[in-house]
PDB file of C-alpha atoms in Angstrom:
ATOM      1  CA  MET A   1     -18.802  27.396   8.945  1.00  0.00           C
ATOM      2  CA  ALA A   2     -21.154  29.829   7.178  1.00  0.00           C
ATOM      3  CA  ASN A   3     -19.702  32.922   8.975  1.00  0.00           C
ATOM      4  CA  LYS A   4     -16.083  32.275   7.869  1.00  0.00           C
ATOM      5  CA  GLY A   5     -14.546  35.505   6.570  1.00  0.00           C
ATOM      6  CA  PRO A   6     -11.889  35.919   3.981  1.00  0.00           C
ATOM      7  CA  ALA A   7      -8.380  34.521   4.519  1.00  0.00           C
ATOM      8  CA  TYR A   8      -5.368  36.881   4.892  1.00  0.00           C
ATOM      9  CA  GLY A   9      -1.580  36.468   4.866  1.00  0.00           C
ATOM     10  CA  MET A  10      -0.191  32.929   5.162  1.00  0.00           C
ATOM     11  CA  SER A  11      -3.807  31.425   5.238  1.00  0.00           C
ATOM     12  CA  ARG A  12      -4.473  32.970   1.958  1.00  0.00           C
ATOM     13  CA  ASP A  13      -1.246  31.717   0.430  1.00  0.00           C
ATOM     14  CA  VAL A  14      -1.907  28.197   1.623  1.00  0.00           C
ATOM     15  CA  GLN A  15      -5.442  28.220   0.267  1.00  0.00           C
ATOM     16  CA  SER A  16      -4.357  29.581  -3.106  1.00  0.00           C
ATOM     17  CA  LYS A  17      -1.780  26.813  -3.425  1.00  0.00           C
ATOM     18  CA  ILE A  18      -4.460  24.195  -2.662  1.00  0.00           C
ATOM     19  CA  GLU A  19      -6.737  25.711  -5.225  1.00  0.00           C
ATOM     20  CA  LYS A  20      -4.032  25.641  -7.884  1.00  0.00           C
ATOM     21  CA  LYS A  21      -3.973  21.867  -7.582  1.00  0.00           C
ATOM     22  CA  TYR A  22      -7.561  21.627  -8.950  1.00  0.00           C
ATOM     23  CA  ASP A  23      -7.540  20.247 -12.483  1.00  0.00           C
ATOM     24  CA  ASP A  24     -10.347  21.410 -14.886  1.00  0.00           C
ATOM     25  CA  GLU A  25      -9.649  18.628 -17.417  1.00  0.00           C
ATOM     26  CA  LEU A  26      -9.797  16.028 -14.644  1.00  0.00           C
ATOM     27  CA  GLU A  27     -13.179  17.557 -13.553  1.00  0.00           C
ATOM     28  CA  ASP A  28     -14.538  16.958 -17.128  1.00  0.00           C
ATOM     29  CA  ARG A  29     -13.340  13.323 -17.094  1.00  0.00           C
ATOM     30  CA  LEU A  30     -14.850  12.711 -13.640  1.00  0.00           C
ATOM     31  CA  VAL A  31     -18.181  14.253 -14.638  1.00  0.00           C
ATOM     32  CA  GLU A  32     -18.301  12.045 -17.771  1.00  0.00           C
ATOM     33  CA  TRP A  33     -17.666   9.000 -15.599  1.00  0.00           C
ATOM     34  CA  ILE A  34     -20.227   9.856 -12.879  1.00  0.00           C
ATOM     35  CA  VAL A  35     -22.874  10.443 -15.590  1.00  0.00           C
ATOM     36  CA  ALA A  36     -22.003   7.190 -17.367  1.00  0.00           C
ATOM     37  CA  GLN A  37     -21.869   5.241 -14.056  1.00  0.00           C
ATOM     38  CA  CYS A  38     -25.120   6.722 -12.503  1.00  0.00           C
ATOM     39  CA  GLY A  39     -27.109   7.643 -15.472  1.00  0.00           C
ATOM     40  CA  SER A  40     -28.222  10.990 -16.737  1.00  0.00           C
ATOM     41  CA  SER A  41     -30.672  11.447 -13.815  1.00  0.00           C
ATOM     42  CA  VAL A  42     -27.797  12.860 -11.802  1.00  0.00           C
ATOM     43  CA  GLY A  43     -27.584  15.843 -14.191  1.00  0.00           C
ATOM     44  CA  ARG A  44     -24.375  17.833 -14.846  1.00  0.00           C
ATOM     45  CA  PRO A  45     -22.676  20.526 -12.853  1.00  0.00           C
ATOM     46  CA  GLU A  46     -21.786  24.038 -14.050  1.00  0.00           C
ATOM     47  CA  ARG A  47     -18.182  24.029 -15.324  1.00  0.00           C
ATOM     48  CA  GLY A  48     -15.600  25.086 -12.782  1.00  0.00           C
ATOM     49  CA  ARG A  49     -14.520  24.224  -9.251  1.00  0.00           C
ATOM     50  CA  LEU A  50     -17.543  25.898  -7.584  1.00  0.00           C
ATOM     51  CA  GLY A  51     -20.076  24.211  -9.933  1.00  0.00           C
ATOM     52  CA  PHE A  52     -18.481  20.849  -9.229  1.00  0.00           C
ATOM     53  CA  GLN A  53     -18.595  21.436  -5.545  1.00  0.00           C
ATOM     54  CA  VAL A  54     -22.295  22.450  -5.465  1.00  0.00           C
ATOM     55  CA  TRP A  55     -23.145  19.405  -7.579  1.00  0.00           C
ATOM     56  CA  LEU A  56     -21.542  16.977  -5.112  1.00  0.00           C
ATOM     57  CA  LYS A  57     -22.142  18.959  -1.924  1.00  0.00           C
ATOM     58  CA  ASN A  58     -25.316  17.220  -0.615  1.00  0.00           C
ATOM     59  CA  GLY A  59     -23.661  13.842  -1.039  1.00  0.00           C
ATOM     60  CA  ILE A  60     -26.511  12.300  -3.125  1.00  0.00           C
ATOM     61  CA  VAL A  61     -24.519  11.990  -6.371  1.00  0.00           C
ATOM     62  CA  LEU A  62     -21.504  10.543  -4.569  1.00  0.00           C
ATOM     63  CA  SER A  63     -23.814   8.026  -2.768  1.00  0.00           C
ATOM     64  CA  ARG A  64     -25.375   7.001  -6.142  1.00  0.00           C
ATOM     65  CA  LEU A  65     -21.799   6.639  -7.567  1.00  0.00           C
ATOM     66  CA  VAL A  66     -20.529   4.341  -4.827  1.00  0.00           C
ATOM     67  CA  ASN A  67     -23.791   2.299  -4.847  1.00  0.00           C
ATOM     68  CA  SER A  68     -23.444   1.838  -8.640  1.00  0.00           C
ATOM     69  CA  LEU A  69     -20.221  -0.098  -7.987  1.00  0.00           C
ATOM     70  CA  TYR A  70     -21.855  -2.768  -5.927  1.00  0.00           C
ATOM     71  CA  PRO A  71     -24.302  -5.538  -6.960  1.00  0.00           C
ATOM     72  CA  ASP A  72     -28.078  -4.922  -6.611  1.00  0.00           C
ATOM     73  CA  GLY A  73     -28.581  -6.678  -3.362  1.00  0.00           C
ATOM     74  CA  SER A  74     -25.894  -4.969  -1.341  1.00  0.00           C
ATOM     75  CA  LYS A  75     -25.896  -1.234  -1.663  1.00  0.00           C
ATOM     76  CA  PRO A  76     -23.780   0.279   1.086  1.00  0.00           C
ATOM     77  CA  VAL A  77     -25.277   3.792   1.372  1.00  0.00           C
ATOM     78  CA  LYS A  78     -28.979   4.505   2.008  1.00  0.00           C
ATOM     79  CA  ILE A  79     -30.126   7.413  -0.175  1.00  0.00           C
ATOM     80  CA  PRO A  80     -33.092   9.375   1.079  1.00  0.00           C
ATOM     81  CA  ASP A  81     -36.057   9.982  -1.207  1.00  0.00           C
ATOM     82  CA  ALA A  82     -35.670  13.777  -1.069  1.00  0.00           C
ATOM     83  CA  PRO A  83     -32.173  15.278  -1.112  1.00  0.00           C
ATOM     84  CA  PRO A  84     -31.107  16.504   2.286  1.00  0.00           C
ATOM     85  CA  THR A  85     -31.477  20.166   2.904  1.00  0.00           C
ATOM     86  CA  MET A  86     -30.143  20.507   6.402  1.00  0.00           C
ATOM     87  CA  VAL A  87     -26.315  20.935   6.712  1.00  0.00           C
ATOM     88  CA  PHE A  88     -25.607  18.101   9.128  1.00  0.00           C
ATOM     89  CA  LYS A  89     -27.690  15.663   7.009  1.00  0.00           C
ATOM     90  CA  GLN A  90     -25.689  16.620   3.859  1.00  0.00           C
ATOM     91  CA  MET A  91     -22.453  16.202   5.754  1.00  0.00           C
ATOM     92  CA  GLU A  92     -23.632  12.893   7.009  1.00  0.00           C
ATOM     93  CA  GLN A  93     -24.457  11.709   3.500  1.00  0.00           C
ATOM     94  CA  ILE A  94     -20.913  12.656   2.457  1.00  0.00           C
ATOM     95  CA  ALA A  95     -19.545  10.768   5.506  1.00  0.00           C
ATOM     96  CA  GLN A  96     -21.458   7.673   4.419  1.00  0.00           C
ATOM     97  CA  PHE A  97     -19.970   7.893   1.004  1.00  0.00           C
ATOM     98  CA  LEU A  98     -16.478   8.114   2.458  1.00  0.00           C
ATOM     99  CA  LYS A  99     -17.061   5.095   4.624  1.00  0.00           C
ATOM    100  CA  ALA A 100     -18.422   3.041   1.641  1.00  0.00           C
ATOM    101  CA  ALA A 101     -15.463   4.100  -0.518  1.00  0.00           C
ATOM    102  CA  GLU A 102     -13.054   3.016   2.213  1.00  0.00           C
ATOM    103  CA  ASP A 103     -14.820  -0.288   2.483  1.00  0.00           C
ATOM    104  CA  TYR A 104     -14.624  -0.629  -1.301  1.00  0.00           C
ATOM    105  CA  GLY A 105     -10.768  -0.300  -0.984  1.00  0.00           C
ATOM    106  CA  VAL A 106      -9.828   3.314  -1.319  1.00  0.00           C
ATOM    107  CA  THR A 107      -6.927   3.940   1.056  1.00  0.00           C
ATOM    108  CA  LYS A 108      -7.295   6.502   3.849  1.00  0.00           C
ATOM    109  CA  THR A 109      -4.520   8.595   2.238  1.00  0.00           C
ATOM    110  CA  ASP A 110      -6.538   8.966  -0.868  1.00  0.00           C
ATOM    111  CA  MET A 111      -9.668  10.088   1.026  1.00  0.00           C
ATOM    112  CA  PHE A 112     -10.836  13.712   1.397  1.00  0.00           C
ATOM    113  CA  GLN A 113     -12.293  15.114   4.604  1.00  0.00           C
ATOM    114  CA  THR A 114     -15.922  16.074   4.664  1.00  0.00           C
ATOM    115  CA  VAL A 115     -15.246  19.795   4.979  1.00  0.00           C
ATOM    116  CA  ASP A 116     -12.829  19.581   1.892  1.00  0.00           C
ATOM    117  CA  LEU A 117     -15.899  19.162  -0.190  1.00  0.00           C
ATOM    118  CA  PHE A 118     -18.706  20.835   1.901  1.00  0.00           C
ATOM    119  CA  GLU A 119     -16.867  24.056   2.353  1.00  0.00           C
ATOM    120  CA  ALA A 120     -14.800  23.756  -0.876  1.00  0.00           C
ATOM    121  CA  LYS A 121     -11.558  23.804   1.174  1.00  0.00           C
ATOM    122  CA  ASP A 122      -9.713  21.247  -1.012  1.00  0.00           C
ATOM    123  CA  MET A 123     -11.528  20.191  -4.199  1.00  0.00           C
ATOM    124  CA  ALA A 124      -8.350  18.705  -5.465  1.00  0.00           C
ATOM    125  CA  ALA A 125      -8.529  16.104  -2.655  1.00  0.00           C
ATOM    126  CA  VAL A 126     -12.118  15.300  -3.716  1.00  0.00           C
ATOM    127  CA  GLN A 127     -10.756  14.696  -7.320  1.00  0.00           C
ATOM    128  CA  ARG A 128      -8.038  12.386  -5.911  1.00  0.00           C
ATOM    129  CA  THR A 129     -10.608  10.254  -4.008  1.00  0.00           C
ATOM    130  CA  LEU A 130     -12.781   9.956  -7.093  1.00  0.00           C
ATOM    131  CA  MET A 131      -9.776   9.031  -9.186  1.00  0.00           C
ATOM    132  CA  ALA A 132      -8.835   6.301  -6.674  1.00  0.00           C
ATOM    133  CA  LEU A 133     -12.352   4.946  -6.658  1.00  0.00           C
ATOM    134  CA  GLY A 134     -12.394   4.856 -10.433  1.00  0.00           C
ATOM    135  CA  SER A 135      -8.998   3.079 -10.628  1.00  0.00           C
ATOM    136  CA  LEU A 136     -10.224   0.485  -8.083  1.00  0.00           C
ATOM    137  CA  ALA A 137     -13.430  -0.106 -10.094  1.00  0.00           C
ATOM    138  CA  ILE A 138     -11.380  -0.773 -13.205  1.00  0.00           C
ATOM    139  CA  THR A 139      -8.960  -3.015 -11.316  1.00  0.00           C
ATOM    140  CA  LYS A 140     -11.670  -5.139  -9.788  1.00  0.00           C
ATOM    141  CA  ASN A 141     -13.099  -5.745 -13.217  1.00  0.00           C
ATOM    142  CA  ASP A 142     -16.294  -7.202 -11.749  1.00  0.00           C
ATOM    143  CA  GLY A 143     -18.749  -5.862 -14.440  1.00  0.00           C
ATOM    144  CA  HIS A 144     -20.007  -2.876 -12.341  1.00  0.00           C
ATOM    145  CA  TYR A 145     -17.750  -0.166 -13.927  1.00  0.00           C
ATOM    146  CA  HIS A 146     -19.386   1.849 -16.795  1.00  0.00           C
ATOM    147  CA  GLY A 147     -17.505   4.223 -18.940  1.00  0.00           C
ATOM    148  CA  ASP A 148     -14.238   4.422 -20.841  1.00  0.00           C
ATOM    149  CA  PRO A 149     -11.535   2.139 -19.369  1.00  0.00           C
ATOM    150  CA  ASN A 150      -8.964   4.585 -20.362  1.00  0.00           C
ATOM    151  CA  TRP A 151     -10.256   7.306 -18.020  1.00  0.00           C
ATOM    152  CA  PHE A 152      -8.430   5.664 -15.039  1.00  0.00           C
ATOM    153  CA  MET A 153      -5.136   3.910 -14.291  1.00  0.00           C
ATOM    154  CA  LYS A 154      -5.472   0.171 -13.452  1.00  0.00           C
ATOM    155  CA  LYS A 155      -3.770  -0.497 -10.153  1.00  0.00           C
ATOM    156  CA  ALA A 156      -0.974  -3.092 -10.014  1.00  0.00           C
ATOM    157  CA  GLN A 157      -2.006  -6.423  -8.717  1.00  0.00           C
ATOM    158  CA  GLU A 158      -0.068  -9.136  -6.782  1.00  0.00           C
ATOM    159  CA  HIS A 159       1.614 -11.739  -8.900  1.00  0.00           C
ATOM    160  CA  LYS A 160       2.374 -14.563  -6.435  1.00  0.00           C
ATOM    161  CA  ARG A 161       5.032 -17.029  -7.316  1.00  0.00           C
ATOM    162  CA  GLU A 162       5.337 -20.590  -6.060  1.00  0.00           C
ATOM    163  CA  PHE A 163       8.777 -22.314  -5.732  1.00  0.00           C
ATOM    164  CA  THR A 164       9.567 -25.983  -5.188  1.00  0.00           C
ATOM    165  CA  GLU A 165      11.861 -27.084  -2.353  1.00  0.00           C
ATOM    166  CA  SER A 166      14.616 -27.881  -4.846  1.00  0.00           C
ATOM    167  CA  GLN A 167      14.440 -24.448  -6.396  1.00  0.00           C
ATOM    168  CA  LEU A 168      14.671 -22.803  -2.912  1.00  0.00           C
ATOM    169  CA  LYS A 169      17.776 -25.000  -2.167  1.00  0.00           C
ATOM    170  CA  GLU A 170      19.437 -23.966  -5.423  1.00  0.00           C
ATOM    171  CA  GLY A 171      18.886 -20.330  -4.613  1.00  0.00           C
ATOM    172  CA  LYS A 172      20.901 -20.652  -1.315  1.00  0.00           C
ATOM    173  CA  ASN A 173      24.039 -21.574  -3.356  1.00  0.00           C
ATOM    174  CA  ILE A 174      23.968 -18.463  -5.453  1.00  0.00           C
ATOM    175  CA  ILE A 175      25.552 -15.212  -4.274  1.00  0.00           C
ATOM    176  CA  GLY A 176      23.298 -12.396  -5.253  1.00  0.00           C
ATOM    177  CA  LEU A 177      24.884  -9.410  -7.051  1.00  0.00           C
ATOM    178  CA  GLN A 178      23.556  -7.226  -4.346  1.00  0.00           C
ATOM    179  CA  MET A 179      26.168  -8.792  -2.067  1.00  0.00           C
ATOM    180  CA  GLY A 180      28.934  -7.987  -4.544  1.00  0.00           C
ATOM    181  CA  THR A 181      31.230 -10.416  -6.174  1.00  0.00           C
ATOM    182  CA  ASN A 182      34.938 -11.242  -5.881  1.00  0.00           C
ATOM    183  CA  LYS A 183      35.252 -12.843  -9.286  1.00  0.00           C
ATOM    184  CA  GLY A 184      38.489 -11.788 -11.037  1.00  0.00           C
ATOM    185  CA  ALA A 185      39.640  -9.833  -7.919  1.00  0.00           C
ATOM    186  CA  SER A 186      43.414  -9.457  -7.862  1.00  0.00           C
ATOM    187  CA  GLN A 187      45.828  -6.744  -6.779  1.00  0.00           C
ATOM    188  CA  ALA A 188      47.993  -7.213  -9.883  1.00  0.00           C
ATOM    189  CA  GLY A 189      48.925  -3.914 -11.503  1.00  0.00           C
ATOM    190  CA  MET A 190      47.796  -1.788  -8.625  1.00  0.00           C
ATOM    191  CA  SER A 191      50.064   1.029  -7.521  1.00  0.00           C
ATOM    192  CA  TYR A 192      49.549   3.673  -4.921  1.00  0.00           C
ATOM    193  CA  GLY A 193      51.545   6.619  -5.977  1.00  0.00           C
ATOM    194  CA  ARG A 194      55.367   6.871  -5.751  1.00  0.00           C
ATOM    195  CA  PRO A 195      57.360   4.285  -3.745  1.00  0.00           C
ATOM    196  CA  ARG A 196      58.890   5.505  -0.452  1.00  0.00           C
ATOM    197  CA  GLN A 197      62.088   7.448  -0.947  1.00  0.00           C
ATOM    198  CA  ILE A 198      64.861   6.688   1.464  1.00  0.00           C
ATOM    199  CA  ILE A 199      67.706   9.189   1.365  1.00  0.00           C
ATOM    200  CA  SER A 200      70.881   8.290   3.220  1.00  0.00           C
TER     201      SER A 200
END
């Protein structure tokens, strides 16, 4: 982990592509949301990918963020009094955040891996997870979200429809347009090239 040397060749190309996905404007929006959601006690990071990573690295800010989305009696992540200094404790704190975010409703495909944040391997994935968490918080609309509602997209929600038996029976008599239609079908006026020439 700490003794990892520089990347060369294809590894460097892959890493540079991953780093290009990081969005500085999105970072500003996420910082604003985290400060609005958790309060000014979490502080602010230095601008840039590295500053953002250092700010979130020990897992405390992330844990406070996910705890703030739950009611007072049921906080999912235990936050230690003093921020963890040992590497495995920090990674454990991040893992607790990821578990709580998944329980909150963030899909596995939107989640980052612990090393993506801890070793700054893929900070764009961290941004995606936080965006998904913010979108879910707005969609749930349970009063625990703080901040500008325009910062995140609201997720689509199910719109269940109820049909009566008579409406379902009527639907069986209609041929859907996906199956095609034979209305007005006729071969009148169709010609396929010249007629056969018989020479005697």
